[in-house]
Short mmCIF file of C-alpha atoms and ligand atoms in Angstrom, two decimals:
data_model
loop_
_atom_site.label_atom_id
_atom_site.label_comp_id
_atom_site.label_asym_id
_atom_site.label_seq_id
_atom_site.Cartn_x
_atom_site.Cartn_y
_atom_site.Cartn_z
CA MET A 65 114.25 -25.63 100.61
CA SER A 66 117.62 -23.91 100.56
CA LYS A 67 119.80 -24.21 97.48
CA PRO A 68 121.88 -27.41 97.55
CA LYS A 69 125.65 -27.06 97.65
CA ILE A 70 127.44 -29.10 95.04
CA ASN A 71 131.09 -29.63 94.30
CA LEU A 72 132.12 -27.86 91.13
CA ASP A 73 135.57 -26.74 90.04
CA LYS A 74 136.13 -22.98 90.08
CA LYS A 75 137.61 -23.24 86.60
CA TYR A 76 137.40 -25.99 84.02
CA GLY A 77 140.08 -26.62 81.45
CA LEU A 78 139.63 -28.42 78.13
CA PHE A 79 139.62 -32.21 78.09
CA ILE A 80 142.21 -33.16 75.47
CA GLY A 81 144.16 -36.40 75.07
CA GLY A 82 142.76 -37.91 78.27
CA GLU A 83 143.42 -35.01 80.61
CA PHE A 84 142.26 -31.55 81.55
CA VAL A 85 144.52 -28.87 80.08
CA GLN A 86 144.49 -25.11 80.19
CA GLY A 87 143.40 -23.20 77.12
CA GLU A 88 146.18 -21.60 75.13
CA SER A 89 144.82 -18.05 75.34
CA GLY A 90 143.85 -18.13 79.02
CA GLU A 91 140.43 -16.68 78.10
CA MET A 92 137.60 -17.92 80.36
CA LEU A 93 133.81 -17.58 80.26
CA ASP A 94 131.78 -17.28 83.47
CA VAL A 95 128.84 -19.62 83.97
CA TYR A 96 125.77 -18.57 85.97
CA CYS A 97 122.77 -20.35 87.44
CA PRO A 98 119.70 -19.13 85.52
CA ALA A 99 117.45 -19.55 88.57
CA ASP A 100 119.18 -16.98 90.78
CA GLY A 101 122.15 -15.54 88.89
CA GLU A 102 124.78 -17.18 91.13
CA LEU A 103 128.24 -17.57 89.57
CA LEU A 104 128.76 -21.33 89.30
CA SER A 105 132.14 -21.66 87.65
CA SER A 106 134.08 -20.62 84.58
CA ILE A 107 134.90 -22.57 81.44
CA THR A 108 137.67 -22.22 78.90
CA GLN A 109 137.21 -20.39 75.64
CA ALA A 110 138.96 -22.77 73.25
CA SER A 111 141.17 -21.06 70.67
CA GLU A 112 141.90 -22.27 67.16
CA LYS A 113 145.14 -23.83 68.43
CA ASP A 114 143.23 -25.66 71.19
CA VAL A 115 140.83 -27.08 68.61
CA ASP A 116 143.81 -28.18 66.48
CA ASN A 117 145.28 -29.90 69.54
CA ALA A 118 141.98 -31.65 70.27
CA VAL A 119 141.63 -32.94 66.70
CA GLU A 120 145.25 -34.12 66.73
CA ALA A 121 144.73 -35.89 70.06
CA ALA A 122 141.59 -37.53 68.67
CA TRP A 123 143.52 -38.95 65.69
CA GLU A 124 146.17 -40.21 68.11
CA GLY A 125 143.43 -41.89 70.17
CA PHE A 126 141.77 -43.28 67.06
CA LYS A 127 144.96 -45.13 66.01
CA GLU A 128 144.51 -47.62 68.87
CA TYR A 129 140.75 -47.34 69.36
CA LYS A 130 140.02 -48.45 65.80
CA LYS A 131 141.72 -51.76 66.63
CA THR A 132 139.33 -52.51 69.51
CA ASN A 133 136.76 -55.21 68.99
CA ARG A 134 133.08 -54.72 69.67
CA TYR A 135 133.24 -56.55 73.01
CA GLU A 136 135.86 -54.11 74.24
CA ARG A 137 133.88 -51.13 73.02
CA ALA A 138 130.62 -52.42 74.51
CA LYS A 139 132.43 -52.84 77.82
CA ILE A 140 133.56 -49.19 77.74
CA LEU A 141 130.03 -47.98 76.94
CA ASN A 142 128.54 -50.09 79.74
CA LYS A 143 131.13 -48.80 82.19
CA ILE A 144 130.24 -45.22 81.26
CA ALA A 145 126.56 -46.08 81.86
CA ASP A 146 127.40 -47.59 85.26
CA ILE A 147 129.37 -44.50 86.26
CA ILE A 148 126.50 -42.24 85.20
CA ASP A 149 124.08 -44.32 87.28
CA GLU A 150 126.40 -44.31 90.32
CA ASN A 151 126.74 -40.51 90.11
CA ALA A 152 123.22 -39.77 88.94
CA GLU A 153 122.23 -37.54 91.84
CA HIS A 154 125.30 -35.32 91.45
CA LEU A 155 124.97 -35.08 87.66
CA ALA A 156 121.24 -34.32 87.96
CA MET A 157 121.90 -31.42 90.34
CA VAL A 158 124.73 -30.05 88.18
CA GLU A 159 122.38 -30.04 85.21
CA THR A 160 119.59 -28.45 87.23
CA LEU A 161 121.79 -25.61 88.51
CA ASP A 162 123.49 -25.02 85.17
CA ASN A 163 120.40 -25.17 82.97
CA GLY A 164 117.47 -24.30 85.26
CA LYS A 165 115.59 -27.58 84.65
CA PRO A 166 113.50 -28.96 87.52
CA ILE A 167 115.34 -31.61 89.52
CA ARG A 168 112.42 -34.04 89.03
CA GLU A 169 113.21 -33.94 85.28
CA THR A 170 117.01 -34.21 85.46
CA ARG A 171 116.80 -36.98 88.09
CA ASN A 172 114.07 -39.02 86.40
CA ILE A 173 114.59 -38.26 82.72
CA ASP A 174 117.80 -36.57 81.50
CA ILE A 175 120.37 -38.56 83.47
CA PRO A 176 118.75 -42.06 83.36
CA LEU A 177 117.97 -41.65 79.64
CA ALA A 178 121.61 -40.73 79.02
CA SER A 179 122.92 -43.91 80.66
CA GLU A 180 120.22 -45.88 78.78
CA HIS A 181 121.67 -44.62 75.49
CA PHE A 182 125.17 -45.86 76.35
CA ARG A 183 123.73 -49.26 77.28
CA TYR A 184 121.58 -49.38 74.16
CA PHE A 185 124.52 -48.74 71.84
CA ALA A 186 126.65 -51.26 73.73
CA GLY A 187 123.92 -53.81 73.01
CA ALA A 188 123.48 -52.66 69.43
CA ILE A 189 127.16 -53.11 68.60
CA LEU A 190 127.23 -56.53 70.24
CA ALA A 191 124.19 -57.66 68.26
CA GLU A 192 125.82 -56.62 64.99
CA GLU A 193 126.74 -59.34 62.57
CA GLY A 194 128.87 -58.83 59.51
CA THR A 195 127.72 -60.32 56.23
CA ALA A 196 129.44 -62.60 53.80
CA ASN A 197 127.74 -63.72 50.59
CA ALA A 198 128.66 -66.08 47.85
CA ILE A 199 128.08 -63.93 44.75
CA ASP A 200 128.53 -66.99 42.57
CA GLU A 201 130.48 -70.22 42.63
CA ASN A 202 133.84 -68.41 42.42
CA THR A 203 133.40 -65.19 44.33
CA LEU A 204 132.67 -64.17 47.89
CA SER A 205 131.70 -60.74 49.16
CA ILE A 206 132.45 -59.77 52.74
CA VAL A 207 130.86 -56.61 54.14
CA LEU A 208 132.59 -55.01 57.10
CA ARG A 209 131.71 -51.92 59.10
CA GLU A 210 134.69 -49.64 59.72
CA PRO A 211 134.82 -46.44 61.76
CA LEU A 212 135.03 -43.08 60.03
CA GLY A 213 137.87 -41.56 62.06
CA VAL A 214 137.44 -38.33 64.02
CA VAL A 215 134.00 -36.78 64.35
CA GLY A 216 133.33 -33.15 65.30
CA GLN A 217 130.19 -32.91 67.44
CA ILE A 218 128.39 -29.73 68.48
CA ILE A 219 125.45 -29.82 70.91
CA PRO A 220 122.89 -27.33 72.32
CA TRP A 221 121.99 -26.08 75.79
CA ASN A 222 118.48 -27.51 76.16
CA PHE A 223 119.46 -31.10 77.08
CA PRO A 224 123.20 -30.70 77.62
CA PHE A 225 123.87 -34.11 79.17
CA LEU A 226 121.37 -36.12 77.16
CA MET A 227 122.48 -34.59 73.85
CA ALA A 228 126.09 -35.46 74.74
CA ALA A 229 124.96 -39.06 75.32
CA TRP A 230 123.04 -39.11 72.00
CA LYS A 231 126.22 -38.02 70.23
CA LEU A 232 128.92 -39.90 72.12
CA SER A 233 127.27 -43.32 72.41
CA PRO A 234 126.90 -44.21 68.69
CA ALA A 235 130.29 -42.71 67.85
CA LEU A 236 132.09 -44.71 70.53
CA ALA A 237 130.15 -47.85 69.62
CA ALA A 238 131.17 -47.51 65.98
CA GLY A 239 134.85 -47.05 66.90
CA ASP A 240 135.27 -43.34 66.17
CA ALA A 241 137.13 -40.75 68.22
CA VAL A 242 135.38 -37.44 68.86
CA VAL A 243 135.92 -33.78 69.56
CA ILE A 244 132.71 -32.56 71.17
CA LYS A 245 131.68 -29.00 71.93
CA PRO A 246 128.83 -28.35 74.37
CA SER A 247 127.01 -25.03 74.45
CA SER A 248 128.96 -22.34 76.33
CA THR A 249 125.81 -21.79 78.41
CA THR A 250 125.70 -25.35 79.73
CA SER A 251 129.03 -27.16 79.63
CA LEU A 252 129.31 -28.25 83.25
CA SER A 253 127.57 -31.65 83.24
CA LEU A 254 129.71 -32.95 80.37
CA LEU A 255 132.89 -31.63 82.01
CA GLU A 256 131.88 -33.31 85.28
CA LEU A 257 131.24 -36.53 83.35
CA MET A 258 134.74 -36.38 81.88
CA LYS A 259 136.19 -36.16 85.41
CA LEU A 260 134.26 -39.31 86.28
CA ILE A 261 135.03 -41.39 83.17
CA LYS A 262 138.57 -40.17 82.53
CA ASP A 263 140.13 -43.56 83.33
CA VAL A 264 137.52 -45.63 81.52
CA VAL A 265 137.79 -44.05 78.08
CA PRO A 266 141.04 -44.63 76.17
CA LYS A 267 143.14 -41.47 75.87
CA GLY A 268 142.13 -39.19 73.01
CA VAL A 269 138.90 -41.00 72.19
CA ILE A 270 136.70 -38.28 73.73
CA ASN A 271 137.99 -34.70 73.64
CA VAL A 272 135.88 -31.85 74.97
CA ILE A 273 136.44 -28.31 73.85
CA THR A 274 134.35 -25.53 75.39
CA GLY A 275 133.64 -21.99 74.30
CA SER A 276 131.29 -19.86 72.28
CA GLY A 277 129.76 -21.05 69.04
CA SER A 278 131.04 -18.03 67.15
CA LYS A 279 134.67 -18.85 68.06
CA SER A 280 135.28 -22.44 69.24
CA GLY A 281 132.26 -23.77 67.30
CA GLU A 282 133.39 -22.07 64.10
CA TYR A 283 136.97 -23.43 64.47
CA LEU A 284 135.62 -26.93 64.97
CA GLN A 285 133.10 -26.95 62.14
CA HIS A 286 135.69 -25.67 59.65
CA HIS A 287 138.50 -27.94 60.81
CA LYS A 288 139.94 -29.84 57.88
CA GLY A 289 140.94 -32.82 59.99
CA LEU A 290 137.42 -34.16 60.59
CA SER A 291 135.78 -37.19 59.02
CA LYS A 292 132.22 -36.14 59.90
CA LEU A 293 130.21 -33.39 61.58
CA ALA A 294 127.29 -34.12 63.90
CA PHE A 295 125.20 -31.20 65.09
CA THR A 296 122.17 -30.58 67.25
CA GLY A 297 120.94 -27.02 67.50
CA SER A 298 119.09 -24.34 65.62
CA THR A 299 118.25 -24.60 61.93
CA GLU A 300 120.12 -21.32 61.39
CA VAL A 301 123.44 -22.78 62.59
CA GLY A 302 122.52 -26.12 60.95
CA TYR A 303 122.82 -24.43 57.53
CA LYS A 304 126.37 -23.34 58.41
CA ILE A 305 127.33 -26.84 59.53
CA ALA A 306 125.91 -28.36 56.33
CA SER A 307 127.88 -25.91 54.25
CA ALA A 308 131.13 -26.56 56.21
CA ALA A 309 130.57 -30.31 55.68
CA ALA A 310 130.04 -29.72 51.95
CA ASP A 311 133.28 -27.69 51.80
CA GLY A 312 135.21 -30.51 53.42
CA LEU A 313 133.26 -33.19 51.47
CA ILE A 314 132.40 -35.01 54.69
CA PRO A 315 129.01 -36.28 55.91
CA ALA A 316 126.91 -34.36 58.41
CA THR A 317 124.00 -35.40 60.56
CA LEU A 318 121.80 -32.55 61.72
CA GLU A 319 119.13 -32.43 64.42
CA LEU A 320 117.49 -29.03 64.15
CA GLY A 321 114.48 -27.00 65.19
CA GLY A 322 110.75 -27.70 65.05
CA LYS A 323 107.23 -26.34 65.34
CA SER A 324 105.41 -29.55 66.01
CA ALA A 325 101.65 -30.08 65.86
CA ASN A 326 99.90 -31.56 68.90
CA ILE A 327 96.47 -32.55 67.52
CA PHE A 328 93.40 -33.22 69.68
CA PHE A 329 90.31 -34.84 68.10
CA ASP A 330 86.86 -34.64 69.66
CA ASP A 331 86.87 -38.30 70.73
CA CYS A 332 90.07 -37.98 72.80
CA ASP A 333 90.08 -38.63 76.54
CA MET A 334 89.98 -35.10 77.94
CA ASP A 335 92.02 -35.85 81.08
CA LEU A 336 94.78 -37.43 79.01
CA ALA A 337 94.53 -34.61 76.49
CA ILE A 338 95.15 -31.84 79.01
CA ASP A 339 98.02 -33.86 80.46
CA GLY A 340 99.36 -34.30 76.91
CA LEU A 341 99.13 -30.59 76.21
CA ALA A 342 101.20 -29.89 79.35
CA MET A 343 103.73 -32.66 78.54
CA GLY A 344 104.10 -31.25 75.05
CA ILE A 345 104.79 -27.64 75.94
CA LEU A 346 105.83 -27.39 79.61
CA PHE A 347 108.45 -30.15 79.71
CA ASN A 348 111.89 -28.50 80.03
CA GLN A 349 110.20 -25.06 80.08
CA GLY A 350 109.18 -25.63 76.45
CA GLN A 351 112.84 -25.56 75.40
CA VAL A 352 112.44 -28.77 73.44
CA CYS A 353 113.11 -29.16 69.73
CA CYS A 354 110.04 -31.41 69.40
CA ALA A 355 107.79 -29.36 71.74
CA GLY A 356 104.08 -29.52 70.93
CA SER A 357 104.04 -25.80 70.32
CA ARG A 358 101.22 -25.71 67.73
CA VAL A 359 98.14 -27.13 69.39
CA PHE A 360 95.26 -28.05 67.07
CA VAL A 361 91.93 -28.63 68.82
CA HIS A 362 88.74 -29.92 67.19
CA GLU A 363 85.96 -27.32 67.20
CA ASN A 364 83.54 -29.62 69.10
CA ILE A 365 85.79 -29.71 72.17
CA TYR A 366 87.54 -26.37 71.78
CA ASP A 367 85.75 -24.42 74.54
CA GLU A 368 86.01 -27.18 77.15
CA PHE A 369 89.65 -27.82 76.18
CA ILE A 370 90.62 -24.16 76.60
CA GLU A 371 88.79 -23.85 79.90
CA ARG A 372 90.48 -26.92 81.34
CA ALA A 373 93.88 -26.00 79.88
CA ILE A 374 93.75 -22.57 81.53
CA LYS A 375 92.99 -24.17 84.89
CA LYS A 376 95.82 -26.64 84.41
CA PHE A 377 98.34 -23.93 83.51
CA GLU A 378 97.24 -21.73 86.43
CA ASN A 379 97.99 -24.56 88.82
CA ILE A 380 101.45 -25.48 87.55
CA LYS A 381 104.19 -24.77 90.06
CA VAL A 382 106.78 -22.50 88.50
CA GLY A 383 109.61 -22.42 91.00
CA LEU A 384 113.22 -22.90 91.96
CA PRO A 385 114.44 -25.88 89.96
CA TRP A 386 116.10 -27.68 92.87
CA GLU A 387 112.78 -27.91 94.76
CA GLU A 388 111.23 -31.36 94.43
CA ASP A 389 107.72 -30.16 93.55
CA THR A 390 108.74 -27.59 90.92
CA GLN A 391 107.13 -28.42 87.58
CA VAL A 392 108.48 -25.55 85.49
CA GLY A 393 111.96 -24.17 86.18
CA ALA A 394 113.94 -21.30 84.68
CA GLN A 395 114.55 -20.46 81.02
CA VAL A 396 118.22 -20.97 80.30
CA ASN A 397 119.30 -17.31 80.20
CA LYS A 398 118.25 -13.70 79.79
CA ALA A 399 118.33 -13.79 76.00
CA GLN A 400 115.99 -16.78 76.00
CA ILE A 401 113.35 -15.29 78.32
CA GLU A 402 113.45 -12.05 76.37
CA LYS A 403 112.93 -13.99 73.16
CA VAL A 404 109.97 -15.88 74.65
CA LEU A 405 108.28 -12.77 76.05
CA GLY A 406 109.02 -10.96 72.78
CA TYR A 407 106.90 -13.58 70.99
CA VAL A 408 104.05 -12.92 73.45
CA GLU A 409 104.11 -9.27 72.38
CA ILE A 410 104.19 -10.31 68.71
CA ALA A 411 101.12 -12.52 69.30
CA LYS A 412 99.22 -9.58 70.82
CA LYS A 413 100.14 -7.36 67.86
CA GLU A 414 99.00 -10.10 65.49
CA GLY A 415 95.56 -10.04 67.14
CA ALA A 416 95.78 -13.27 69.17
CA THR A 417 94.65 -13.56 72.80
CA ILE A 418 96.89 -14.45 75.75
CA ALA A 419 94.45 -16.76 77.53
CA VAL A 420 96.80 -17.47 80.43
CA GLY A 421 100.41 -16.58 81.36
CA GLY A 422 102.40 -14.40 79.00
CA GLU A 423 104.58 -12.88 81.70
CA ARG A 424 107.45 -13.53 84.07
CA ALA A 425 106.80 -15.55 87.20
CA THR A 426 106.97 -13.57 90.44
CA LYS A 427 106.24 -16.13 93.18
CA ASN A 428 108.05 -19.05 94.88
CA GLY A 429 111.45 -17.34 95.02
CA THR A 430 111.66 -16.80 91.26
CA GLU A 431 112.38 -13.05 91.40
CA LYS A 432 116.11 -13.30 90.67
CA GLY A 433 115.86 -15.75 87.78
CA TYR A 434 114.46 -16.18 84.28
CA PHE A 435 111.08 -17.76 84.92
CA THR A 436 108.12 -17.63 82.53
CA MET A 437 104.51 -18.47 83.37
CA PRO A 438 102.95 -21.29 81.32
CA THR A 439 101.27 -19.54 78.43
CA LEU A 440 98.41 -20.29 76.04
CA ILE A 441 97.88 -18.15 72.98
CA THR A 442 94.34 -18.51 71.60
CA ASN A 443 92.40 -16.92 68.73
CA ALA A 444 95.44 -17.75 66.65
CA SER A 445 95.83 -18.85 63.05
CA ASN A 446 98.48 -20.98 61.41
CA ASP A 447 99.88 -18.07 59.41
CA MET A 448 100.77 -15.96 62.45
CA LYS A 449 104.46 -15.56 63.24
CA VAL A 450 103.94 -17.31 66.60
CA ALA A 451 102.59 -20.37 64.76
CA ARG A 452 105.47 -20.47 62.29
CA GLU A 453 108.61 -19.73 64.32
CA GLU A 454 110.17 -21.70 67.13
CA ILE A 455 109.49 -19.82 70.40
CA PHE A 456 111.35 -22.31 72.64
CA GLY A 457 109.44 -21.49 75.80
CA PRO A 458 106.36 -22.73 77.71
CA VAL A 459 104.11 -21.07 75.14
CA ALA A 460 101.54 -23.00 73.10
CA VAL A 461 99.61 -21.51 70.22
CA VAL A 462 96.12 -23.02 69.98
CA ILE A 463 94.32 -23.28 66.64
CA LYS A 464 90.80 -24.62 66.05
CA PHE A 465 90.10 -27.16 63.28
CA LYS A 466 87.04 -28.77 61.64
CA ASP A 467 88.17 -32.09 60.20
CA GLU A 468 91.03 -34.48 59.49
CA ASP A 469 91.94 -33.09 56.07
CA GLU A 470 92.08 -29.54 57.32
CA VAL A 471 94.26 -30.34 60.31
CA ILE A 472 96.71 -32.42 58.26
CA LYS A 473 97.01 -29.57 55.78
CA MET A 474 97.62 -26.99 58.52
CA ALA A 475 100.08 -29.21 60.40
CA ASN A 476 102.07 -29.72 57.21
CA ASP A 477 102.07 -26.03 56.42
CA SER A 478 105.38 -25.48 58.23
CA GLU A 479 109.00 -25.42 57.16
CA TYR A 480 109.74 -27.84 60.00
CA GLY A 481 108.92 -31.54 60.37
CA LEU A 482 110.43 -32.88 63.54
CA ALA A 483 107.61 -34.38 65.61
CA GLY A 484 103.95 -34.17 66.53
CA ALA A 485 101.14 -36.10 68.18
CA VAL A 486 97.58 -37.15 67.60
CA TRP A 487 95.09 -37.73 70.42
CA THR A 488 92.07 -39.88 69.58
CA LYS A 489 90.48 -43.20 70.51
CA ASP A 490 90.01 -44.11 66.84
CA ILE A 491 93.04 -46.21 65.88
CA ASN A 492 92.41 -45.91 62.15
CA ARG A 493 92.28 -42.16 62.37
CA ALA A 494 95.39 -42.08 64.56
CA ILE A 495 97.38 -43.99 61.97
CA ARG A 496 95.94 -42.05 59.01
CA VAL A 497 96.84 -38.74 60.62
CA ALA A 498 100.26 -39.97 61.76
CA ARG A 499 101.02 -41.09 58.21
CA GLY A 500 99.67 -37.89 56.70
CA ILE A 501 101.91 -35.58 58.67
CA GLU A 502 105.36 -34.80 57.30
CA THR A 503 107.47 -35.38 60.40
CA GLY A 504 110.09 -37.81 61.60
CA ARG A 505 108.25 -38.70 64.82
CA MET A 506 104.50 -38.88 65.51
CA TRP A 507 103.31 -39.85 68.95
CA VAL A 508 99.84 -41.33 69.42
CA ASN A 509 98.16 -40.46 72.74
CA THR A 510 101.47 -39.46 74.32
CA TYR A 511 104.16 -36.80 73.94
CA ASN A 512 107.87 -36.11 74.43
CA GLN A 513 108.90 -39.72 75.00
CA LEU A 514 112.49 -40.11 73.83
CA PRO A 515 113.76 -43.60 74.62
CA ALA A 516 116.74 -45.26 73.01
CA GLY A 517 115.68 -47.76 70.37
CA ALA A 518 113.11 -45.58 68.53
CA PRO A 519 114.59 -43.44 65.74
CA PHE A 520 114.31 -39.69 66.21
CA GLY A 521 115.02 -36.98 63.65
CA GLY A 522 113.51 -34.50 61.27
CA TYR A 523 111.87 -34.13 57.90
CA LYS A 524 112.19 -30.86 55.98
CA LYS A 525 114.20 -28.11 57.76
CA SER A 526 114.26 -30.11 61.02
CA GLY A 527 117.31 -32.07 60.07
CA ILE A 528 119.12 -34.81 58.24
CA GLY A 529 119.57 -38.25 59.78
CA ARG A 530 118.14 -40.09 62.77
CA GLU A 531 119.44 -40.58 66.29
CA THR A 532 118.62 -42.80 69.28
CA HIS A 533 118.50 -45.93 67.14
CA LYS A 534 121.01 -48.51 65.97
CA MET A 535 120.63 -47.17 62.41
CA MET A 536 122.86 -44.35 63.71
CA LEU A 537 125.78 -46.79 63.59
CA ASP A 538 125.59 -46.44 59.80
CA ALA A 539 126.03 -42.69 60.13
CA TYR A 540 129.16 -43.19 62.25
CA SER A 541 130.86 -45.78 60.10
CA GLN A 542 131.70 -46.67 56.54
CA VAL A 543 131.41 -49.93 54.72
CA LYS A 544 134.37 -51.97 53.55
CA ASN A 545 133.60 -54.59 50.97
CA ILE A 546 136.17 -57.33 50.49
CA PHE A 547 135.54 -59.12 47.24
CA ILE A 548 137.31 -62.49 46.90
CA ASN A 549 137.98 -64.64 43.90
CA ILE A 550 138.41 -68.28 44.94
CA SER A 551 138.81 -69.73 41.46
CA GLU A 552 142.27 -70.75 40.25
CA LYS A 553 141.51 -69.92 36.59
CA PRO A 554 142.44 -66.70 34.73
CA SER A 555 139.46 -64.52 33.75
CA GLY A 556 139.76 -65.50 30.07
CA LEU A 557 139.08 -61.89 28.94
CA TYR A 558 142.63 -61.03 27.81
P1 NAD B 633 122.36 -23.06 68.64
O1 NAD B 633 122.24 -23.45 67.21
O2 NAD B 633 122.42 -21.62 68.96
O3 NAD B 633 123.65 -23.70 69.30
C1 NAD B 633 123.89 -25.08 69.23
C2 NAD B 633 125.39 -25.31 69.38
O4 NAD B 633 126.02 -24.73 68.24
C3 NAD B 633 126.03 -24.67 70.61
O5 NAD B 633 127.06 -25.51 71.09
C4 NAD B 633 126.61 -23.39 70.05
O6 NAD B 633 127.71 -22.91 70.80
C5 NAD B 633 127.05 -23.85 68.67
N1 NAD B 633 127.15 -22.77 67.67
C6 NAD B 633 126.48 -21.61 67.62
N2 NAD B 633 126.89 -20.88 66.55
C7 NAD B 633 127.82 -21.63 65.92
C8 NAD B 633 128.61 -21.44 64.75
N3 NAD B 633 128.52 -20.34 64.03
N4 NAD B 633 129.47 -22.43 64.40
C9 NAD B 633 129.56 -23.57 65.12
N5 NAD B 633 128.86 -23.79 66.24
C10 NAD B 633 127.99 -22.85 66.64
O7 NAD B 633 121.16 -23.81 69.39
P2 NAD B 633 120.79 -23.71 70.93
O8 NAD B 633 120.17 -22.36 71.12
O9 NAD B 633 121.93 -24.13 71.78
O10 NAD B 633 119.68 -24.87 71.06
C11 NAD B 633 118.37 -24.70 70.69
C12 NAD B 633 118.11 -25.23 69.30
O11 NAD B 633 118.49 -26.60 69.20
C13 NAD B 633 116.64 -25.19 68.95
O12 NAD B 633 116.47 -24.71 67.64
C14 NAD B 633 116.22 -26.65 69.05
O13 NAD B 633 115.08 -26.97 68.29
C15 NAD B 633 117.44 -27.35 68.61
N6 NAD B 633 117.46 -28.76 69.10
C16 NAD B 633 117.18 -29.78 68.23
C17 NAD B 633 117.16 -31.10 68.68
C18 NAD B 633 116.84 -32.25 67.74
O14 NAD B 633 117.07 -33.39 68.11
N7 NAD B 633 116.32 -31.99 66.56
C19 NAD B 633 117.45 -31.39 70.01
C20 NAD B 633 117.74 -30.33 70.87
C21 NAD B 633 117.75 -29.02 70.39
#
């Protein structure tokens, strides 16, 4: 299949105050397709002045937006969801070309899940009820949710569109205005969305600044005009965001990295297990914060598991992401594939075995892009570098275990705690293990499901706060308590 032609602007400005504007410095960054190196477009490198303008425009927008009622806000969120659905095919292809993800994923997962999040938060805000209590005979307490103001949001390249939806939907539902910065590697789908929803969102309520993390990201995180920072990305940058939030004495929610344990007991269904291994580590080329990158397999099924896993991985189609039957697309850029293959070399030096994969793909038209073969590292132990650090590629490290206590101990021996899964037919064991593992999300007999309505977020160095759930409204608002005396008598104290 030849590469689809899509309509993209040659150059994108910044979206500030309800319109696209040129950056003050005129500096642009080229954007390439990771599957074949084609120049797709160029985006604006936002300067400090541009970020100032965006924050100012957001406060301007907030002045009116904070007066909206929840019905009006829900209507805006639902309209955004409708527009995403109506333009799903275009947005899916933009994401596929910009990021390298297979079209079957962007079409069936990234884009529909994004519109689902806008609908979910529209519903969540409508279902909200304020509280009023009689404290005693003479006093009433009214509890109101009020927006925070202007939120600075910074998102990564692995799910550019979905992460934008995770950030924008609760903020808009709560009544905040935002300045959002996508990754400079993958800004196109959000910029395209802004073209589509320009007339639906009140001016200044969403402002998009683009550019590198080290410039535009730094200006945004240190901006003194923000009421909150919300970040998804690496733990390394997460530390910087937390410290900028501390400096400004504002709250921060952080969704960071992981090294999640995908645990297979000897009573699991082997067909489902092999499928679950692939879902855990091949989805989005393994560039998933919650990827099942540490695979623990019970010793009784280890040999059969490895044999079947190798066969599965050998038969995965690594190919051009716009082809319908491609299962694994391109890594996002050169730096990322070099990092992934660098970890394969580290594994070899550490004495592990590369049971399958471990190299660039060379078939199906992949020669010009950044494609990695699905990889299994065996003969590994939990203390190896490849079992401790986030590889962020289609590379699973497999470790054998004897019993429940041992596997819980090994799974918890990690600085991260984002997700994980347990595969077994024994419900008691599934729940015991799920409870024993220090992570924010444990799947049972499934992996990488990320619907709206189930809270997602990390323990330990994987983050602070939860997303994808109505509890996020608390993180985007503050509480006003109005305390009323209805008695006509003086207090009698003075
Ligand atoms: P990254 O930390 O390099 O970049 C994330 C964002 O931060 C980008 O927009 C980048 O431009 C910006 N940035 C970089 N340096 C900055 C700085 N000094 N100041 C301000 N902003 C800066 O992460 P990435 O490589 O884009 O994404 C991969 C990482 O994201 C992985 O670690 C992954 O686990 C994590 N992630 C976590 C979740 C989650 O929900 N927990 C979801 C997706 C991705």
